[in-house]
Tab-separated table of C-alpha atoms in Angstrom:
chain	number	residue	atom	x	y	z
A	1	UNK	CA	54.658	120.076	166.683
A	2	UNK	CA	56.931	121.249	169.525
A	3	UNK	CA	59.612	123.712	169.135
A	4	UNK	CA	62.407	124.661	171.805
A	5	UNK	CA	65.622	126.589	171.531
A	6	UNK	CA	68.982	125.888	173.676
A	7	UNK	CA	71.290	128.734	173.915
A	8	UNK	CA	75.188	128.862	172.321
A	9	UNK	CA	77.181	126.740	174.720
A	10	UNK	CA	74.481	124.643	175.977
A	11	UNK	CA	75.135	121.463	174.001
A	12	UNK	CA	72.858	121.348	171.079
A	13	UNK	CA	75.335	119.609	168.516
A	14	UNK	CA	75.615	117.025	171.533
A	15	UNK	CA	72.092	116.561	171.921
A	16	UNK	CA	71.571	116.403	168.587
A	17	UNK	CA	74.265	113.592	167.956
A	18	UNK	CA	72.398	111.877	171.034
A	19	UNK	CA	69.071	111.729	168.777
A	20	UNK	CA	70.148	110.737	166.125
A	21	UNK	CA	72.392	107.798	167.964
A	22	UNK	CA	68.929	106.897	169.569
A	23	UNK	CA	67.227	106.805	166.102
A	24	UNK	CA	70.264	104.581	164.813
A	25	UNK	CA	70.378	101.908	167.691
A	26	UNK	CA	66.620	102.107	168.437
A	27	UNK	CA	65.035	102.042	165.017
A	28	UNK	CA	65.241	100.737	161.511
A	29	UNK	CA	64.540	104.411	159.783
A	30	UNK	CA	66.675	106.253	157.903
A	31	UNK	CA	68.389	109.816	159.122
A	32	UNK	CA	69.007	112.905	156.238
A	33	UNK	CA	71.492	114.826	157.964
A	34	UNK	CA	71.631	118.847	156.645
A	35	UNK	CA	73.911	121.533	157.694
A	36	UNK	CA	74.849	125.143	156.028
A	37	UNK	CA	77.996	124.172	155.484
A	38	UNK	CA	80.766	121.622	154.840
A	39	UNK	CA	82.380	122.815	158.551
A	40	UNK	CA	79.650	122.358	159.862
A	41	UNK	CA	78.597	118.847	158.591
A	42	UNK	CA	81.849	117.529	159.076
A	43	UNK	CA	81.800	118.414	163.011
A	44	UNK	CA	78.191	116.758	163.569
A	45	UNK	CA	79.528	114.039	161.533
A	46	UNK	CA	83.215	113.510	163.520
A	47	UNK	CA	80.318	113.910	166.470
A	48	UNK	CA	78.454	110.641	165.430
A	49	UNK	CA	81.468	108.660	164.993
A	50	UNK	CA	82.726	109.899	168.544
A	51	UNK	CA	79.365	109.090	170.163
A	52	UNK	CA	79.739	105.443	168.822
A	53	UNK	CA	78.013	105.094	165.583
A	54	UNK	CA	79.944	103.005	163.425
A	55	UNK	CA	81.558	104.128	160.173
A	56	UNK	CA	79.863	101.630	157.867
A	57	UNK	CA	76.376	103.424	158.759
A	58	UNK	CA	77.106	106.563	157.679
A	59	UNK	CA	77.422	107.883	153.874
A	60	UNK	CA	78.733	111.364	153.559
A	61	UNK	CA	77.824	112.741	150.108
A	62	UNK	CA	79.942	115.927	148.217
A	63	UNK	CA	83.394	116.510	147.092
A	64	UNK	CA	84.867	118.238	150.376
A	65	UNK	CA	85.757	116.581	153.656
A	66	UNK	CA	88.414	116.004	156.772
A	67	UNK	CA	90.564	113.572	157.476
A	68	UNK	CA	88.128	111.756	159.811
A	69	UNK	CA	84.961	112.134	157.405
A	70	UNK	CA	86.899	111.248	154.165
A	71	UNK	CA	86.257	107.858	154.487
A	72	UNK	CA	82.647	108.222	154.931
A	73	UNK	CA	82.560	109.801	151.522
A	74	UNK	CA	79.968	108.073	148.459
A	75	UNK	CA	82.564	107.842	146.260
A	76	UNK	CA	84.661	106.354	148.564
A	77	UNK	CA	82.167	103.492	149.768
A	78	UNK	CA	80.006	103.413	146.481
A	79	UNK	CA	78.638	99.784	145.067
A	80	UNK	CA	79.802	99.136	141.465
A	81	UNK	CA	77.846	97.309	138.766
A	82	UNK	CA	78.445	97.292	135.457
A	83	UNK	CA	75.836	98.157	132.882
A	84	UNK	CA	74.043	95.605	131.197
A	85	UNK	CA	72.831	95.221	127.438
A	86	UNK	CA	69.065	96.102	128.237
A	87	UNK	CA	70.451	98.944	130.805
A	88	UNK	CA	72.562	100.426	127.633
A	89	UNK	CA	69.772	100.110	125.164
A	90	UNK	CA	67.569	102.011	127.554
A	91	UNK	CA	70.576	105.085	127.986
A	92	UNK	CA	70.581	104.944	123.777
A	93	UNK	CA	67.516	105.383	124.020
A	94	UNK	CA	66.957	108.180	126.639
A	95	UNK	CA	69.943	109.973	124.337
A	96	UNK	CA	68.498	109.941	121.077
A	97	UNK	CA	64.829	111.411	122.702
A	98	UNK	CA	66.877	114.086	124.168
A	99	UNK	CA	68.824	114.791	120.991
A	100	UNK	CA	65.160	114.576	119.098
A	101	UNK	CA	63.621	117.240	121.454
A	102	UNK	CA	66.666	119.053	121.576
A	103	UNK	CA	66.190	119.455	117.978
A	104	UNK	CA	62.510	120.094	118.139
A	105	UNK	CA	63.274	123.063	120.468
A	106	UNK	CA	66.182	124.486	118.733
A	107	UNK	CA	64.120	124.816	115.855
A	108	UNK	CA	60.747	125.535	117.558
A	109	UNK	CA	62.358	128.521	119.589
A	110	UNK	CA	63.196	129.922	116.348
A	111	UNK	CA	60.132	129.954	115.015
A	112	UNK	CA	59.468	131.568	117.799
A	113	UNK	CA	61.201	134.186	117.662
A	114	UNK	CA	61.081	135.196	114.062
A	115	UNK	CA	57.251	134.899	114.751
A	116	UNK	CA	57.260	137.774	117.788
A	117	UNK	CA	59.914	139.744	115.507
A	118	UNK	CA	56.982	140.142	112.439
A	119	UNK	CA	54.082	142.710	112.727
A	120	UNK	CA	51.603	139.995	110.769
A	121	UNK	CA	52.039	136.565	110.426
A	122	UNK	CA	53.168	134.948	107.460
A	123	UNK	CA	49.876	134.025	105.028
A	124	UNK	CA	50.410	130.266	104.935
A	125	UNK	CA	50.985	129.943	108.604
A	126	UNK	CA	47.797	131.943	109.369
A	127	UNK	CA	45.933	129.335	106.337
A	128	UNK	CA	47.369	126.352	108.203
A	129	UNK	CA	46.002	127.450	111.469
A	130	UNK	CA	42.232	128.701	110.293
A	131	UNK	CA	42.058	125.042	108.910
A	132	UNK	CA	41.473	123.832	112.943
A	133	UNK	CA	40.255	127.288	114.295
A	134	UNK	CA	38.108	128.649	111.998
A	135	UNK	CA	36.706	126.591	109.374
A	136	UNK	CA	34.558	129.888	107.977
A	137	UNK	CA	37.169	131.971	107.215
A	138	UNK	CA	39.492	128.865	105.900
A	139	UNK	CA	36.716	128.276	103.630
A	140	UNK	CA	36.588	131.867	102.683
A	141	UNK	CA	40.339	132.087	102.105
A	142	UNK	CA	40.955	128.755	100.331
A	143	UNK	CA	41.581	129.270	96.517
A	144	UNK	CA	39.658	126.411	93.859
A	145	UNK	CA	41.827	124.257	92.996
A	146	UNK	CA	42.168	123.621	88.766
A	147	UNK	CA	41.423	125.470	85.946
A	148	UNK	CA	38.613	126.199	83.528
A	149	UNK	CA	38.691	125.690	79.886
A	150	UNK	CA	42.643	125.256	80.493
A	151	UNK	CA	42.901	128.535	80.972
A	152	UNK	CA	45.239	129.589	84.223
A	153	UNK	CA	43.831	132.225	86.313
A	154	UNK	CA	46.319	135.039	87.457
A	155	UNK	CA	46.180	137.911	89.294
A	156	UNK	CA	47.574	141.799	88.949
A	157	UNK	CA	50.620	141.861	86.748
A	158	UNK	CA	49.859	138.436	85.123
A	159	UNK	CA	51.214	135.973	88.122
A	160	UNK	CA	49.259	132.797	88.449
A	161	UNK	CA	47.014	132.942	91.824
A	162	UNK	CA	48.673	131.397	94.565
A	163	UNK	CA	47.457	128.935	97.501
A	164	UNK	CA	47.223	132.516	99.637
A	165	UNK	CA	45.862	134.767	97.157
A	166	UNK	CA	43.118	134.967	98.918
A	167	UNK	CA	44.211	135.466	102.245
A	168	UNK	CA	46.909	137.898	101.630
A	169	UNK	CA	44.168	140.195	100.164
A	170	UNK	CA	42.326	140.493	103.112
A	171	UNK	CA	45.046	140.924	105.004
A	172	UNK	CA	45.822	143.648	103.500
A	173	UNK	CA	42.879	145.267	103.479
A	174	UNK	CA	41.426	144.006	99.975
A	175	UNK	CA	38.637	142.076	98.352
A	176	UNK	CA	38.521	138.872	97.011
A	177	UNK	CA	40.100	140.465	93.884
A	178	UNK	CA	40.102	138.234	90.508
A	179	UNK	CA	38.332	135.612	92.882
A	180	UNK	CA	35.610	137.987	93.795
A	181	UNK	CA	32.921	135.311	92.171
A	182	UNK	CA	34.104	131.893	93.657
A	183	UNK	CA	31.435	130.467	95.005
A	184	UNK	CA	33.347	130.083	98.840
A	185	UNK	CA	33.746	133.783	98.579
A	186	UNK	CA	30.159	134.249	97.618
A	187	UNK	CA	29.119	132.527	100.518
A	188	UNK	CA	31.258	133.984	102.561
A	189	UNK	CA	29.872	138.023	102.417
A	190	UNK	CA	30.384	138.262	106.366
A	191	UNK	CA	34.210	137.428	106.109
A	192	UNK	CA	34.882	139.541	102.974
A	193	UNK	CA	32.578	142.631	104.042
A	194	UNK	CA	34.602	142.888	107.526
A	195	UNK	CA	35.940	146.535	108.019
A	196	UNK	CA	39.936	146.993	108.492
A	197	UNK	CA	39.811	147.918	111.533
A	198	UNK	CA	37.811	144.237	112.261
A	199	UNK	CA	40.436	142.731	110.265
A	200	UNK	CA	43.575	144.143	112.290
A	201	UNK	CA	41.352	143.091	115.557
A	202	UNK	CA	41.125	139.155	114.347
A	203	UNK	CA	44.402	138.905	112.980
A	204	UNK	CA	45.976	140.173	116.352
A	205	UNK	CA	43.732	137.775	118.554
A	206	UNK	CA	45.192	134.847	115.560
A	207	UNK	CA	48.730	135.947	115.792
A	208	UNK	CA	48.012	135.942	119.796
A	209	UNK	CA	46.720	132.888	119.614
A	210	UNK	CA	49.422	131.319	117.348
A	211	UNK	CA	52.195	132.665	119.959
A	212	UNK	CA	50.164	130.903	123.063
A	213	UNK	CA	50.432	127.491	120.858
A	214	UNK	CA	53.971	127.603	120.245
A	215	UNK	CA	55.061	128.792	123.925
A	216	UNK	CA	53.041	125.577	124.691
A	217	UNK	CA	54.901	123.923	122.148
A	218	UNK	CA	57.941	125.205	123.575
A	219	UNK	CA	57.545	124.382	127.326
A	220	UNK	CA	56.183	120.564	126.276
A	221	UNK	CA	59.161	120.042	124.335
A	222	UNK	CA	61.461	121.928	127.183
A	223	UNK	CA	59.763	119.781	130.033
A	224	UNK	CA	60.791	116.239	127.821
A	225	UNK	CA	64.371	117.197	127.216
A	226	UNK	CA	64.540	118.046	130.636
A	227	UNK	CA	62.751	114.646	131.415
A	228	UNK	CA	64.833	112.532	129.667
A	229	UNK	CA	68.187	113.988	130.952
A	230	UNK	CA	66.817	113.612	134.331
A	231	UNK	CA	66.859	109.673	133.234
A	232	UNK	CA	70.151	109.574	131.824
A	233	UNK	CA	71.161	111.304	135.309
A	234	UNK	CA	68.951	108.940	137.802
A	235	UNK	CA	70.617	105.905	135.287
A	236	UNK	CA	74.134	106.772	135.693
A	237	UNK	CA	73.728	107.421	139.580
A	238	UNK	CA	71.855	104.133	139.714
A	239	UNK	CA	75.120	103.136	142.254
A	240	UNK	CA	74.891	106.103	144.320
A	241	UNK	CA	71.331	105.263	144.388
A	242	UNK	CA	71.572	101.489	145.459
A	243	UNK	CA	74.845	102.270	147.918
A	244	UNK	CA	72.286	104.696	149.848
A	245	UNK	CA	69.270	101.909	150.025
A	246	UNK	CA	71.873	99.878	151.680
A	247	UNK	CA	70.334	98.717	154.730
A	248	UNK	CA	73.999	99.145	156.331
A	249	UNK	CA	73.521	102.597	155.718
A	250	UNK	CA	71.527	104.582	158.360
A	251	UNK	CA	72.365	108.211	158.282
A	252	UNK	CA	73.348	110.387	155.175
A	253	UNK	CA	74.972	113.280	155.945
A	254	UNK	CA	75.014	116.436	153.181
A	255	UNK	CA	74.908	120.203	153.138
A	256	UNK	CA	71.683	121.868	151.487
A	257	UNK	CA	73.715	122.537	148.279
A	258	UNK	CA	74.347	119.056	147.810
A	259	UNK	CA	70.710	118.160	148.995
A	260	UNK	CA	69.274	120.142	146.457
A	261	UNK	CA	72.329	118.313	143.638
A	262	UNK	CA	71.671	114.748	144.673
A	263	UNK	CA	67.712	115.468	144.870
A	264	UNK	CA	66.627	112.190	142.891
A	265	UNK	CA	69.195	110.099	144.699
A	266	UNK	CA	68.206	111.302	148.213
A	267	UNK	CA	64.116	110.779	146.953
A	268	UNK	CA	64.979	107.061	146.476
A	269	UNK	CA	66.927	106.903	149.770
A	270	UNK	CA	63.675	107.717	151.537
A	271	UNK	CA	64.828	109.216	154.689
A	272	UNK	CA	62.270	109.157	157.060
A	273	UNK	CA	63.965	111.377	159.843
A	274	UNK	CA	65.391	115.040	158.452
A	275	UNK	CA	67.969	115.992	161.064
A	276	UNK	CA	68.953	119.564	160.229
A	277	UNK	CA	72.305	121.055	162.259
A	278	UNK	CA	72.843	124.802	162.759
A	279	UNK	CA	69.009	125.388	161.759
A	280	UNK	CA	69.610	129.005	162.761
A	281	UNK	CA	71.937	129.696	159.365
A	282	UNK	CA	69.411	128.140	156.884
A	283	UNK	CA	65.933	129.572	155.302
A	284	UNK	CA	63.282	127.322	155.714
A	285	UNK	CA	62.857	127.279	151.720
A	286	UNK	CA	66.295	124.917	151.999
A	287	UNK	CA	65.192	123.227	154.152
A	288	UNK	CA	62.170	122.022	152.626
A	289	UNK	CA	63.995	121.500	149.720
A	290	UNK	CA	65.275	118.436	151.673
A	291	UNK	CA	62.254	116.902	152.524
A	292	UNK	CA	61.238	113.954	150.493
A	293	UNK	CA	58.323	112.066	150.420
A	294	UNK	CA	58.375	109.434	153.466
A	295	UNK	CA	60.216	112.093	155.778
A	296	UNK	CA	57.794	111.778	158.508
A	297	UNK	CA	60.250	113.616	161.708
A	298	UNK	CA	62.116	116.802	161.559
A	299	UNK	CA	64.406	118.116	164.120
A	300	UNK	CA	65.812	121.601	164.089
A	301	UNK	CA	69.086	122.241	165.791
A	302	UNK	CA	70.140	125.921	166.237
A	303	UNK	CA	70.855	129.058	168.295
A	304	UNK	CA	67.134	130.841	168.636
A	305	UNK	CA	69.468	133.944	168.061
């Protein structure tokens, strides 16, 4: 790697159009062109075509321009082909996932939330996870099933014992109450005998625990929405896409901005020489933004000042 710096006034924008004229007519690779800003794109652009590159080569992508670089725009010189059956069934598709996860999310997020908001978590939630994390205390907690001599057991104040009898009573600090001689409970003395201040202990590491899962939840659901709108985008840009594999087309020209917008399209492009104008103006944290895979030559042009 060799770095040099040429002073304001010394010609860099010159000697940069001269590279990239020697990459065009020399070699079959393709040039990523990045400035600051739209001024200064459209200068190193005018630059090419007055050095004697040739319009057709060059693919200028964003909304602004000049006169002279308006007809290099993509959405002047894009290809269009119309959508197929199978290409439609495959955008239903991608929709209906997103709208899914969407969903998922909406109502995941929540839970969520309502979940953070509450000092304990709600008995049957806590049941439903013991069931896969702790099959000693879901034993302990789980109430028989039936009834003897069809006669319905109930609890304090005559109300028939619930699925979470059990649990809520240790939860709050109680024993096994009317179910004190069920034979899970009975074999269970290590569960039941646990101090409160135990208790409070396990249930926060459980309610921890529970919150981890559904941020996980969360992010996996996040990360396929996100995934499946980055489908519907790479689908409907699938012209942009093809006009910029073009063999005709030899140098793309963009600002940072729109290298960071038109990420996916410029990652299919695969540019293989990053020529970046005005280097001086732009943090290096841009500029690797616009390096894709099969760049394999950077070239920084800019005052050292």
């Amino acid at each position: 790697f060799t770095e040099s710096w040429l002073k304001i006034g010394t010609g860099k924008s010159f000697v940069g159009a001269l590279i990239a004229k020697i990459f065009h007519d020399h070699t079959d690779q393709k040039i990523l062109v990045c400035c600051y800003t739209n001024h200064a794109l459209d200068q190193f652009l005018e630059d090419l075509l007055d050095i004697g590159i040739p319009q057709e080569s060059i693919i200028r992508m964003g909304g602004k321009s000049t006169t002279r670089t308006e007809p290099l725009s993509l959405y002047r010189q894009k290809m269009n082909t119309r959508f197929g059956h199978t290409d439609w069934l495959e955008i239903d598709a991608c929709k209906e996932n997103a709208t899914n996860s969407l969903t998922k999310l909406q109502r995941d997020f929540s839970s969520y939330m309502e979940l953070t908001k509450r000092r304990l978590p709600r008995a049957s939630e806590l049941l439903n996870y013991l069931e896969f994390a702790d099959a000693e205390f879901h034993y302990a907690f789980t109430v028989p099933d039936g009834t003897e001599g069809g006669m319905r057991r109930v609890g304090k104040g005559g109300r028939g014992v619930t699925p979470v009898y059990l649990i809520e009573r240790w939860l709050n600090g109680h024993n096994a109450g009317v179910l004190r001689d069920s034979e899970n409970v009975l074999e269970t003395p290590s569960v039941w005998e646990m101090p409160v201040s135990e208790r409070r202990e396990r249930i926060k590491e459980w309610q921890d625990t529970i919150i981890e899962e559904c941020v996980e939840r969360l992010y996996d659901l996040g990360k396929a929405f996100n995934d499946y709108q980055d489908q519907l985008t790479v689908k409907f840009a699938q012209n942009e896409t093809l006009t910029l594999l073009s063999k005709r087309v030899r140098i793309i020209g963009c600002t940072t901005t729109a290298a960071a917008k038109y990420t996916q399209q410029l990652r299919h492009a695969l540019p293989e020489v990053l020529l970046v104008e005005e280097a001086g103006e732009i943090l290096e944290s841009h500029v690797l933004t616009a390096l894709g895979e099969e760049t394999r030559r950077l070239i920084l042009i800019g005052d050292h000042k």
